[in-house]
Amino acid sequence: MKAAILHGPRSLRVEASPAPTPAAGEALVRVAVAGLCGTDYSIFSGERPVGYPRVMGHEFVGYVEAVGAGVTAPRVGDRVAVEPNYSCGACPLCREGNRNLCLTRTAIGIDVDGCFAELVRVPAQCCWPAPAGVADEDLMVTEPLAVVVRAAARAQVRSGEATAVVGAGTLGLLALQVLRAHGARVLAVSRSARRLALARELGAEATYASAETASLEDVGREFSRREGVDCVVETAGTAEAVADALRLVRPGGRVVLTGLPHEPTPVRFFSVVRREISILGSMIYQDEFAEAMRLVAAGQVRTRPLITHHFALHEIERAFAVHREPSSIKIALTP
Ligand SMILES: [Zn+2]
Ligand SMILES: [Zn+2]
């Protein structure tokens, strides 16, 4: 089979590689379409080191080509969206249902080979049956969508609430639609105005480029018509975005963080205590894949407008270059 093999930072070659054989409990999936994201870029660039050689890629839809011993579901020929994380299943965190927090969690495309290839071997339990009648490309972002489905659930967003989403990348543009599906009003906030028109098209009632001069506190108050928004979902993963979220939220409100700020993030905890702000971390997903696919199938979340570019697998180096361009949101790769 063909696979894009990363031999070291920025050393990526599409090569012929032996087709993997599914072991007991595993499925072999023929990749139909794969999404490229910032995590892949940070692996490609070497910022996030992995064991080399490695096949990257963790957002994908495909068809089950073969199954290993003992697998009753999925079946050969099934179309599946793959949940690219699996946990040990035995530790206290896993046993209590917190499998996303398992200390020995395995990430497909990071810890083991992923989907920038024609075929990929995954545990059978990672395969979610794709709803009939929904195109592969529409399901391609099920993985990032599941992340924000969990974030909205963590924040217990209710109908009629005034909410804000910080960041207008893939996660932000999906989050605002999930919040809309909960019946909330959404203010989309981004450092740049570039994607705010798309945010409006996808259902944001109001948008704001936070580099503008008006104070973010005022923007939150004006939108909520009270002391600030009830709930903020932060998706950008920067110290600035965390600060923006804390400026938008009202006293007694909730801030849910889905981005992973790698830099030290100054937070005035005086203001957190004084205003009784709940700050919640939300890490990937536990059981949100089915709900993410349901939202796409029901048309409550539109994913296609996020796909800005298509490339064949052999053009993957160009895809990584285009990923860095401001015009790019989500790139689809086809083997
Ligand atoms: Zn991703
Ligand atoms: Zn575990």
Coordinates of C-alpha atoms and ligand atoms in Angstrom, one line a residue:
M1 CA 0.0 0.0 0.0
K2 CA 0.9 3.7 -0.3
A3 CA 1.7 5.5 2.9
A4 CA 3.1 8.9 3.8
I5 CA 5.9 8.0 6.1
L6 CA 7.5 10.6 8.4
H7 CA 11.2 9.7 8.9
G8 CA 12.0 12.7 11.1
P9 CA 11.0 16.4 11.3
R10 CA 9.9 17.6 7.8
S11 CA 11.2 14.4 6.3
L12 CA 8.0 13.0 4.8
R13 CA 7.9 10.6 1.8
V14 CA 5.0 8.8 0.2
E15 CA 6.3 5.2 -0.2
A16 CA 5.1 1.7 -0.8
S17 CA 4.8 -0.1 2.5
P18 CA 3.6 -3.6 3.4
A19 CA -0.2 -3.7 4.0
P20 CA -0.9 -4.1 7.7
T21 CA -2.6 -7.3 8.9
P22 CA -5.3 -6.9 11.6
A23 CA -4.5 -8.7 14.9
A24 CA -7.1 -10.2 17.2
G25 CA -9.6 -7.5 18.1
E26 CA -8.6 -5.2 15.3
A27 CA -10.0 -4.0 12.0
L28 CA -8.2 -3.0 8.9
V29 CA -9.7 0.2 7.4
R30 CA -9.3 1.4 3.8
V31 CA -9.1 5.2 4.1
A32 CA -11.7 7.0 2.0
V33 CA -10.9 10.6 3.2
A34 CA -8.7 12.0 5.9
G35 CA -8.5 15.4 7.4
L36 CA -5.2 17.2 8.2
C37 CA -5.0 19.4 11.4
G38 CA -2.7 21.4 13.5
T39 CA -1.6 18.4 15.5
D40 CA -0.4 16.8 12.3
Y41 CA 1.5 19.9 11.4
S42 CA 3.2 20.0 14.8
I43 CA 4.3 16.4 14.4
F44 CA 5.4 17.1 10.8
S45 CA 7.5 20.1 11.8
G46 CA 9.1 18.2 14.8
E47 CA 7.6 20.5 17.4
R48 CA 5.8 17.5 18.7
P49 CA 8.3 14.6 18.5
V50 CA 7.0 11.0 17.8
G51 CA 8.7 7.7 17.3
Y52 CA 10.0 7.5 13.7
P53 CA 9.1 6.2 11.2
R54 CA 5.5 7.2 11.8
V55 CA 2.4 7.5 9.6
M56 CA 0.4 10.6 10.8
G57 CA -3.3 11.3 10.6
H58 CA -6.2 10.7 13.0
E59 CA -9.3 12.2 11.4
F60 CA -10.8 9.8 8.9
V61 CA -13.6 7.9 7.4
G62 CA -13.1 4.6 5.6
Y63 CA -14.3 1.1 4.8
V64 CA -13.6 -2.0 6.8
E65 CA -11.4 -4.2 4.6
A66 CA -10.7 -7.1 7.0
V67 CA -11.1 -7.9 10.7
G68 CA -8.9 -9.9 13.1
A69 CA -9.9 -12.9 15.2
G70 CA -12.8 -12.4 17.6
V71 CA -14.2 -9.3 15.9
T72 CA -18.0 -9.4 15.4
A73 CA -18.4 -5.7 14.8
P74 CA -17.6 -3.9 12.6
R75 CA -18.0 -6.2 9.6
V76 CA -16.1 -6.3 6.4
G77 CA -17.5 -3.6 4.0
D78 CA -18.9 -1.4 6.8
R79 CA -18.3 2.3 6.4
V80 CA -16.9 3.7 9.6
A81 CA -15.7 6.9 11.2
V82 CA -12.7 6.1 13.4
E83 CA -12.3 7.4 17.0
P84 CA -8.5 7.8 17.0
N85 CA -7.9 7.4 20.8
Y86 CA -8.0 4.3 22.9
S87 CA -7.2 3.7 26.5
C88 CA -6.0 0.8 28.6
G89 CA -9.4 -0.1 29.8
A90 CA -8.1 -1.4 33.2
C91 CA -6.9 1.5 35.3
P92 CA -9.2 3.3 37.8
L93 CA -9.8 6.2 35.4
C94 CA -10.8 3.9 32.6
R95 CA -13.0 1.8 34.9
E96 CA -14.9 4.9 36.1
G97 CA -15.5 6.0 32.5
N98 CA -12.8 8.6 32.2
R99 CA -11.1 6.9 29.4
N100 CA -10.0 10.2 27.8
L101 CA -7.9 10.8 30.9
C102 CA -6.2 7.4 31.0
L103 CA -2.5 7.9 31.6
T104 CA -1.6 5.3 29.0
R105 CA -4.0 6.4 26.3
T106 CA -2.9 5.6 22.8
A107 CA -3.5 8.1 20.0
I108 CA -3.7 6.8 16.4
G109 CA -1.5 8.9 14.1
I110 CA 0.7 9.9 17.0
D111 CA 1.7 6.9 19.1
V112 CA 0.8 4.4 16.4
D113 CA 0.5 4.6 12.7
G114 CA -2.5 6.6 11.4
C115 CA -4.5 7.4 8.3
F116 CA -2.2 9.2 5.9
A117 CA -2.1 5.9 4.1
E118 CA -4.3 3.6 2.0
L119 CA -4.9 1.2 4.9
V120 CA -4.8 1.5 8.7
R121 CA -5.0 -1.0 11.5
V122 CA -7.2 0.1 14.4
P123 CA -8.9 -1.6 17.4
A124 CA -12.4 -2.7 16.4
Q125 CA -14.0 -0.7 19.2
C126 CA -12.6 2.5 17.6
C127 CA -14.9 2.0 14.6
W128 CA -18.2 3.8 14.6
P129 CA -20.8 2.9 12.0
A130 CA -21.3 5.8 9.6
P131 CA -24.9 6.9 9.2
A132 CA -26.3 6.1 5.7
G133 CA -26.8 8.9 3.3
V134 CA -24.1 11.2 4.8
A135 CA -21.1 11.8 2.5
D136 CA -17.6 10.7 3.6
E137 CA -16.4 14.3 3.5
D138 CA -19.2 15.5 5.8
L139 CA -18.2 12.9 8.4
M140 CA -14.5 13.6 8.0
V141 CA -14.5 16.1 10.9
T142 CA -16.4 13.8 13.3
E143 CA -13.2 13.7 15.5
P144 CA -12.9 17.5 16.1
L145 CA -16.7 17.8 16.3
A146 CA -16.7 15.2 19.1
V147 CA -14.2 17.4 21.0
V148 CA -16.6 20.4 21.0
V149 CA -19.7 18.2 21.6
R150 CA -18.0 17.2 24.8
A151 CA -17.0 20.8 25.7
A152 CA -20.7 22.0 25.3
A153 CA -21.8 19.0 27.5
R154 CA -19.1 19.8 30.1
A155 CA -20.4 23.4 30.3
Q156 CA -24.0 22.2 30.5
V157 CA -25.1 24.7 27.9
R158 CA -28.8 25.4 28.0
S159 CA -31.4 26.7 25.6
G160 CA -31.6 30.5 25.5
E161 CA -28.2 31.1 27.1
A162 CA -25.9 33.8 25.7
T163 CA -22.6 32.1 24.8
A164 CA -19.3 33.0 23.2
V165 CA -16.8 30.9 21.2
V166 CA -13.2 32.1 21.2
G167 CA -11.3 31.1 18.0
A168 CA -12.7 30.6 14.5
G169 CA -10.6 27.7 13.3
T170 CA -12.1 24.2 12.8
L171 CA -13.0 23.7 16.5
G172 CA -14.5 27.2 16.9
L173 CA -16.6 27.0 13.7
L174 CA -17.9 23.6 14.9
A175 CA -18.4 24.7 18.5
L176 CA -20.6 27.6 17.5
Q177 CA -22.9 25.2 15.6
V178 CA -23.0 22.8 18.6
L179 CA -24.0 25.6 20.9
R180 CA -26.7 26.6 18.4
A181 CA -28.0 23.1 18.4
H182 CA -28.3 23.4 22.2
G183 CA -30.5 26.5 21.6
A184 CA -27.9 29.0 22.7
R185 CA -27.2 32.4 21.1
V186 CA -23.6 32.6 20.0
L187 CA -21.0 35.4 19.8
A188 CA -18.0 34.4 17.8
V189 CA -14.7 36.0 18.8
S190 CA -11.5 35.7 16.9
R191 CA -8.1 37.5 16.8
S192 CA -8.6 38.2 13.2
A193 CA -11.8 39.1 11.2
R194 CA -10.9 36.6 8.5
R195 CA -13.4 33.9 9.3
L196 CA -16.1 35.8 11.0
A197 CA -18.2 36.0 7.9
L198 CA -18.2 32.2 7.8
A199 CA -19.0 32.1 11.5
R200 CA -22.1 34.2 10.8
E201 CA -23.1 32.0 7.9
L202 CA -22.8 29.0 10.2
G203 CA -25.1 30.6 12.8
A204 CA -23.2 33.0 15.0
E205 CA -25.6 35.9 15.8
A206 CA -22.7 38.3 16.4
T207 CA -19.0 38.3 15.7
Y208 CA -16.1 40.3 17.0
A209 CA -12.4 40.6 16.0
S210 CA -10.7 40.9 19.4
A211 CA -7.9 43.0 17.9
E212 CA -10.6 45.8 17.5
T213 CA -10.4 48.6 20.0
A214 CA -13.7 48.2 21.9
S215 CA -13.3 46.4 25.2
L216 CA -14.2 42.7 25.2
E217 CA -16.1 43.1 28.5
D218 CA -18.4 45.6 26.7
V219 CA -18.8 43.3 23.8
G220 CA -19.9 40.5 26.1
R221 CA -22.3 42.8 28.0
E222 CA -23.8 44.2 24.9
F223 CA -24.4 40.7 23.4
S224 CA -25.8 39.1 26.6
R225 CA -27.7 42.3 27.6
R226 CA -26.4 41.7 31.1
E227 CA -23.1 41.4 33.0
G228 CA -21.4 39.1 30.4
V229 CA -22.1 35.9 28.6
D230 CA -23.2 32.8 30.5
C231 CA -20.7 30.5 29.0
V232 CA -17.6 30.7 26.8
V233 CA -16.0 27.9 24.8
E234 CA -12.3 28.6 24.2
T235 CA -10.9 26.7 21.2
A236 CA -7.8 28.6 20.2
G237 CA -5.4 27.2 22.8
T238 CA -3.4 30.4 23.4
A239 CA -2.9 32.5 26.6
E240 CA -4.6 35.4 24.8
A241 CA -7.7 33.3 24.1
V242 CA -8.0 32.2 27.7
A243 CA -7.7 35.9 28.8
D244 CA -10.4 36.8 26.2
A245 CA -12.7 34.1 27.5
L246 CA -12.4 35.4 31.1
R247 CA -13.2 38.9 29.9
L248 CA -16.3 37.8 28.1
V249 CA -17.9 35.7 30.9
R250 CA -20.3 37.1 33.4
P251 CA -20.0 36.6 37.2
G252 CA -21.2 33.1 38.0
G253 CA -20.6 32.0 34.4
R254 CA -18.6 29.1 33.0
V255 CA -15.5 29.0 30.8
V256 CA -14.7 25.7 29.1
L257 CA -11.2 25.2 27.7
T258 CA -10.6 22.9 24.7
G259 CA -7.4 24.3 23.4
L260 CA -4.1 23.3 24.9
P261 CA -2.1 26.5 25.7
H262 CA 1.5 25.4 25.7
E263 CA 2.8 28.7 26.9
P264 CA 2.4 29.9 30.6
T265 CA -1.0 31.4 30.8
P266 CA -1.5 34.3 33.3
V267 CA -4.9 34.2 35.0
R268 CA -6.0 36.7 37.6
F269 CA -7.5 34.3 40.1
F270 CA -8.7 37.2 42.2
S271 CA -11.2 37.9 39.5
V272 CA -12.1 34.1 39.1
V273 CA -12.8 33.9 42.9
R274 CA -14.5 37.3 43.2
R275 CA -16.8 36.5 40.2
E276 CA -17.2 32.8 41.0
I277 CA -16.2 31.8 37.5
S278 CA -16.1 28.0 36.8
I279 CA -13.2 27.1 34.6
L280 CA -13.5 23.7 33.1
G281 CA -11.0 21.7 31.1
S282 CA -12.4 19.5 28.4
M283 CA -10.1 16.8 27.0
I284 CA -11.0 15.2 23.6
Y285 CA -14.0 13.0 24.1
Q286 CA -15.4 10.0 26.0
D287 CA -18.6 8.9 24.3
E288 CA -19.3 11.8 22.0
F289 CA -18.7 10.2 18.6
A290 CA -22.2 9.0 18.0
E291 CA -23.7 12.3 19.0
A292 CA -21.2 14.1 16.7
M293 CA -22.3 12.0 13.7
R294 CA -26.0 12.4 14.6
L295 CA -25.6 16.2 14.5
V296 CA -24.1 16.0 11.0
A297 CA -26.7 13.5 9.8
A298 CA -29.5 15.7 11.2
G299 CA -28.0 18.8 9.4
Q300 CA -27.6 20.6 12.7
V301 CA -23.9 20.9 12.1
R302 CA -22.6 21.7 8.6
T303 CA -19.0 20.5 8.1
R304 CA -18.5 20.9 4.4
P305 CA -18.0 24.7 4.4
L306 CA -14.9 24.0 6.6
I307 CA -13.2 22.0 3.9
T308 CA -11.2 24.6 2.0
H309 CA -8.7 22.3 0.1
H310 CA -8.4 18.8 -1.3
F311 CA -5.2 17.0 -2.1
A312 CA -4.2 13.5 -3.1
L313 CA -2.0 11.6 -0.6
H314 CA 1.0 12.0 -2.9
E315 CA 0.6 15.8 -2.7
I316 CA 0.8 15.7 1.2
E317 CA 3.9 18.0 1.4
R318 CA 1.9 20.7 -0.5
A319 CA -1.0 20.1 1.8
F320 CA 1.2 20.8 4.8
A321 CA 2.4 24.0 3.2
V322 CA -1.2 25.1 2.4
H323 CA -2.3 24.3 5.9
R324 CA -0.1 27.3 7.1
E325 CA -1.9 29.7 4.6
P326 CA -4.5 32.0 6.1
S327 CA -7.1 30.8 3.5
S328 CA -6.9 27.2 4.8
I329 CA -9.3 25.8 7.4
K330 CA -9.6 22.1 6.9
I331 CA -7.7 20.1 4.3
A332 CA -9.0 16.8 2.9
L333 CA -6.6 14.1 1.7
T334 CA -7.6 11.2 -0.4
P335 CA -5.3 8.2 -0.8
Ligands
ZN1 ZN -6.9 16.7 14.7
ZN2 ZN -6.7 3.4 31.5

